[in-house]
PDB file of C-alpha atoms in Angstrom:
ATOM      1  CA  MET P  74       2.029 -43.248 -40.623  1.00 50.00           C
ATOM      2  CA  VAL P  75       1.645 -46.910 -39.622  1.00 49.00           C
ATOM      3  CA  ILE P  76       3.096 -49.646 -41.824  1.00 52.00           C
ATOM      4  CA  LEU P  77       1.645 -53.121 -41.402  1.00 51.00           C
ATOM      5  CA  GLY P  78       4.191 -55.873 -41.720  1.00 52.00           C
ATOM      6  CA  SER P  79       4.135 -59.640 -41.397  1.00 52.00           C
ATOM      7  CA  CYS P  80       5.662 -59.454 -37.908  1.00 54.00           C
ATOM      8  CA  GLY P  81       3.388 -56.720 -36.489  1.00 52.00           C
ATOM      9  CA  THR P  82       3.083 -52.985 -36.847  1.00 51.00           C
ATOM     10  CA  THR P  83       5.870 -50.497 -37.271  1.00 49.00           C
ATOM     11  CA  LYS P  84       5.516 -46.796 -36.673  1.00 47.00           C
ATOM     12  CA  LYS P  85       7.285 -44.451 -38.992  1.00 47.00           C
ATOM     13  CA  THR P  86       7.856 -40.994 -37.590  1.00 46.00           C
ATOM     14  CA  ASN P  87       8.224 -37.938 -39.730  1.00 49.00           C
ATOM     15  CA  ASN P  88      10.553 -35.269 -38.314  1.00 48.00           C
ATOM     16  CA  ASN P  89       9.454 -31.799 -39.376  1.00 44.00           C
ATOM     17  CA  THR P  90      12.180 -29.792 -37.661  1.00 41.00           C
ATOM     18  CA  ASP P  91      12.521 -27.485 -40.643  1.00 42.00           C
ATOM     19  CA  SER P  92       8.823 -26.539 -40.640  1.00 39.00           C
ATOM     20  CA  THR P  93       8.833 -26.034 -36.854  1.00 41.00           C
ATOM     21  CA  SER P  94      11.722 -23.597 -36.976  1.00 45.00           C
ATOM     22  CA  LEU P  95      10.110 -21.839 -39.938  1.00 46.00           C
ATOM     23  CA  ASN P  96       6.844 -21.433 -37.994  1.00 47.00           C
ATOM     24  CA  ASP P  97       8.757 -20.031 -35.006  1.00 47.00           C
ATOM     25  CA  GLU P  98      10.569 -17.621 -37.298  1.00 47.00           C
ATOM     26  CA  LEU P  99       7.274 -16.442 -38.824  1.00 46.00           C
ATOM     27  CA  LYS P 100       5.741 -15.949 -35.376  1.00 52.00           C
ATOM     28  CA  ASP P 101       8.758 -13.864 -34.350  1.00 51.00           C
ATOM     29  CA  ARG P 102       8.476 -11.759 -37.481  1.00 51.00           C
ATOM     30  CA  ASN P 103       4.720 -11.193 -37.013  1.00 56.00           C
ATOM     31  CA  ARG P 104       5.191 -10.289 -33.335  1.00 53.00           C
ATOM     32  CA  ALA P 105       7.281  -7.281 -34.347  1.00 57.00           C
ATOM     33  CA  ASN P 106       4.575  -6.064 -36.747  1.00 76.00           C
ATOM     34  CA  VAL P 107       1.946  -5.698 -34.003  1.00 82.00           C
ATOM     35  CA  SER P 108       2.219  -2.546 -31.908  1.00 88.00           C
ATOM     36  CA  LEU P 109       2.065  -2.580 -28.129  1.00 90.00           C
ATOM     37  CA  LEU P 110      -1.251  -0.706 -28.251  1.00 91.00           C
ATOM     38  CA  GLN P 111      -2.746  -3.348 -30.553  1.00 91.00           C
ATOM     39  CA  ARG P 112      -1.498  -6.198 -28.378  1.00 92.00           C
ATOM     40  CA  ILE P 113      -2.914  -4.649 -25.210  1.00 92.00           C
ATOM     41  CA  THR P 114      -6.299  -3.796 -26.747  1.00 90.00           C
ATOM     42  CA  GLN P 115      -6.650  -7.397 -27.951  1.00 90.00           C
ATOM     43  CA  MET P 116      -6.677  -8.533 -24.320  1.00 91.00           C
ATOM     44  CA  ARG P 117     -10.018  -9.290 -22.661  1.00 90.00           C
ATOM     45  CA  GLY P 118     -11.496  -6.346 -20.786  1.00 90.00           C
ATOM     46  CA  VAL P 119      -9.280  -3.682 -22.353  1.00 93.00           C
ATOM     47  CA  VAL P 120     -10.844  -0.913 -24.450  1.00 91.00           C
ATOM     48  CA  LEU P 121      -9.578   2.274 -26.046  1.00 91.00           C
ATOM     49  CA  HIS P 122     -10.623   5.537 -24.389  1.00 89.00           C
ATOM     50  CA  ASN P 123      -9.162   8.752 -25.831  1.00 88.00           C
ATOM     51  CA  ASN P 124      -6.785   6.529 -27.840  1.00 89.00           C
ATOM     52  CA  LEU P 125      -5.338   5.016 -24.653  1.00 91.00           C
ATOM     53  CA  PRO P 126      -5.869   1.494 -23.295  1.00 92.00           C
ATOM     54  CA  VAL P 127      -8.216   1.372 -20.304  1.00 93.00           C
ATOM     55  CA  ILE P 128      -9.365  -1.666 -18.334  1.00 92.00           C
ATOM     56  CA  ASN P 129     -13.162  -1.710 -18.476  1.00 85.00           C
ATOM     57  CA  LYS P 130     -14.222  -2.859 -15.008  1.00 71.00           C
ATOM     58  CA  THR P 131     -17.905  -1.850 -15.070  1.00 59.00           C
ATOM     59  CA  ALA P 132     -20.399  -0.544 -17.585  1.00 48.00           C
ATOM     60  CA  ASN P 133     -20.281   3.014 -16.185  1.00 49.00           C
ATOM     61  CA  SER P 134     -16.573   3.175 -15.344  1.00 49.00           C
ATOM     62  CA  PHE P 135     -15.944   5.933 -17.901  1.00 52.00           C
ATOM     63  CA  ALA P 136     -18.299   8.391 -16.185  1.00 51.00           C
ATOM     64  CA  SER P 137     -15.773   9.458 -13.572  1.00 55.00           C
ATOM     65  CA  ALA P 138     -13.241  12.152 -14.351  1.00 58.00           C
ATOM     66  CA  GLY P 139      -9.503  11.902 -13.912  1.00 66.00           C
ATOM     67  CA  ASN P 140      -6.813   9.564 -15.102  1.00 75.00           C
ATOM     68  CA  GLN P 141      -8.235   6.137 -15.905  1.00 87.00           C
ATOM     69  CA  GLU P 142      -5.039   4.584 -17.216  1.00 91.00           C
ATOM     70  CA  PRO P 143      -3.926   1.361 -15.587  1.00 94.00           C
ATOM     71  CA  LEU P 144      -0.601   0.879 -13.858  1.00 95.00           C
ATOM     72  CA  TYR P 145       2.117  -0.506 -16.136  1.00 96.00           C
ATOM     73  CA  VAL P 146       4.625  -2.980 -14.719  1.00 96.00           C
ATOM     74  CA  LEU P 147       7.564  -4.130 -16.843  1.00 95.00           C
ATOM     75  CA  ASN P 148       9.534  -7.160 -15.608  1.00 95.00           C
ATOM     76  CA  ASN P 149       8.241  -6.538 -12.044  1.00 94.00           C
ATOM     77  CA  GLN P 150       9.367  -2.880 -12.131  1.00 95.00           C
ATOM     78  CA  ILE P 151       6.605  -0.291 -11.733  1.00 95.00           C
ATOM     79  CA  ILE P 152       6.733   2.088 -14.692  1.00 94.00           C
ATOM     80  CA  GLY P 153       3.706   4.254 -13.886  1.00 93.00           C
ATOM     81  CA  ASN P 154       0.221   5.082 -15.131  1.00 93.00           C
ATOM     82  CA  SER P 155       1.214   6.373 -18.569  1.00 92.00           C
ATOM     83  CA  PHE P 156       0.957   4.285 -21.719  1.00 93.00           C
ATOM     84  CA  HIS P 157       3.356   6.627 -23.498  1.00 93.00           C
ATOM     85  CA  SER P 158       6.079   5.909 -20.918  1.00 91.00           C
ATOM     86  CA  ILE P 159       5.864   2.137 -21.347  1.00 93.00           C
ATOM     87  CA  ASN P 160       5.577   2.443 -25.122  1.00 91.00           C
ATOM     88  CA  GLU P 161       8.884   4.366 -25.255  1.00 92.00           C
ATOM     89  CA  ILE P 162      10.704   1.829 -23.057  1.00 91.00           C
ATOM     90  CA  ILE P 163       9.739  -1.507 -24.599  1.00 90.00           C
ATOM     91  CA  ASP P 164      10.424  -2.797 -28.095  1.00 86.00           C
ATOM     92  CA  ASN P 165       7.459  -4.746 -29.536  1.00 84.00           C
ATOM     93  CA  TYR P 166       9.762  -7.545 -30.615  1.00 85.00           C
ATOM     94  CA  ASN P 167      10.919  -8.190 -27.040  1.00 87.00           C
ATOM     95  CA  ILE P 168       7.475  -8.650 -25.453  1.00 91.00           C
ATOM     96  CA  LYS P 169       7.087 -12.172 -24.123  1.00 92.00           C
ATOM     97  CA  LYS P 170       3.799 -11.957 -22.192  1.00 93.00           C
ATOM     98  CA  ILE P 171       1.114  -9.432 -21.261  1.00 94.00           C
ATOM     99  CA  THR P 172      -1.147 -10.001 -18.248  1.00 94.00           C
ATOM    100  CA  ILE P 173      -4.132  -7.917 -17.144  1.00 94.00           C
ATOM    101  CA  LEU P 174      -4.769  -7.703 -13.379  1.00 94.00           C
ATOM    102  CA  THR P 175      -7.953  -6.341 -11.839  1.00 91.00           C
ATOM    103  CA  GLY P 176      -9.661  -6.461  -8.459  1.00 89.00           C
ATOM    104  CA  ALA P 177      -7.821  -8.288  -5.689  1.00 90.00           C
ATOM    105  CA  ASP P 178      -4.908  -9.147  -7.993  1.00 91.00           C
ATOM    106  CA  ALA P 179      -4.298  -5.444  -8.706  1.00 92.00           C
ATOM    107  CA  ALA P 180      -4.815  -4.458  -5.038  1.00 91.00           C
ATOM    108  CA  SER P 181      -1.304  -5.612  -4.186  1.00 92.00           C
ATOM    109  CA  TYR P 182      -0.072  -2.514  -6.079  1.00 94.00           C
ATOM    110  CA  GLY P 183      -2.025  -0.182  -3.777  1.00 92.00           C
ATOM    111  CA  SER P 184      -3.758   2.947  -5.001  1.00 90.00           C
ATOM    112  CA  GLN P 185      -1.602   3.020  -8.146  1.00 91.00           C
ATOM    113  CA  GLY P 186      -3.293  -0.205  -9.264  1.00 92.00           C
ATOM    114  CA  SER P 187      -6.844   0.997  -8.593  1.00 91.00           C
ATOM    115  CA  ASN P 188      -7.532   1.237 -12.343  1.00 92.00           C
ATOM    116  CA  GLY P 189      -6.030  -2.197 -12.954  1.00 94.00           C
ATOM    117  CA  VAL P 190      -2.526  -3.337 -13.790  1.00 95.00           C
ATOM    118  CA  ILE P 191      -0.978  -4.337 -17.092  1.00 95.00           C
ATOM    119  CA  LYS P 192       2.051  -6.537 -16.475  1.00 96.00           C
ATOM    120  CA  ILE P 193       4.488  -6.945 -19.342  1.00 95.00           C
ATOM    121  CA  VAL P 194       7.281  -9.500 -19.376  1.00 94.00           C
ATOM    122  CA  SER P 195      10.028  -9.059 -21.939  1.00 91.00           C
ATOM    123  CA  TYR P 196      12.904 -11.227 -23.112  1.00 88.00           C
TER     124      TYR P 196
END
């Protein structure tokens, strides 16, 4: 809000520290209500196949047989190519960031990352 006075303009600031902390608290609460599977499938390029998250690289990528699960990396530690393993280890509330790696970015993980990599960073 700007108040015009006889000697010029004065800016009045409004500190909303209470509403900011309330918003952060609500975000924290909502983060715990969303499952890891839901958070991963909301990412671009990730689809569900046999109720497991799969990185959709091409239109016909589901035609090949075998394990299509991506590699899961938690805090720079390779967990493996099983969603169930990562789901048992991590608590939804502690997830800070999820990143999807494909192509050249996933190639640094070798053949394990051939189906893509899902990197999870936790608090």
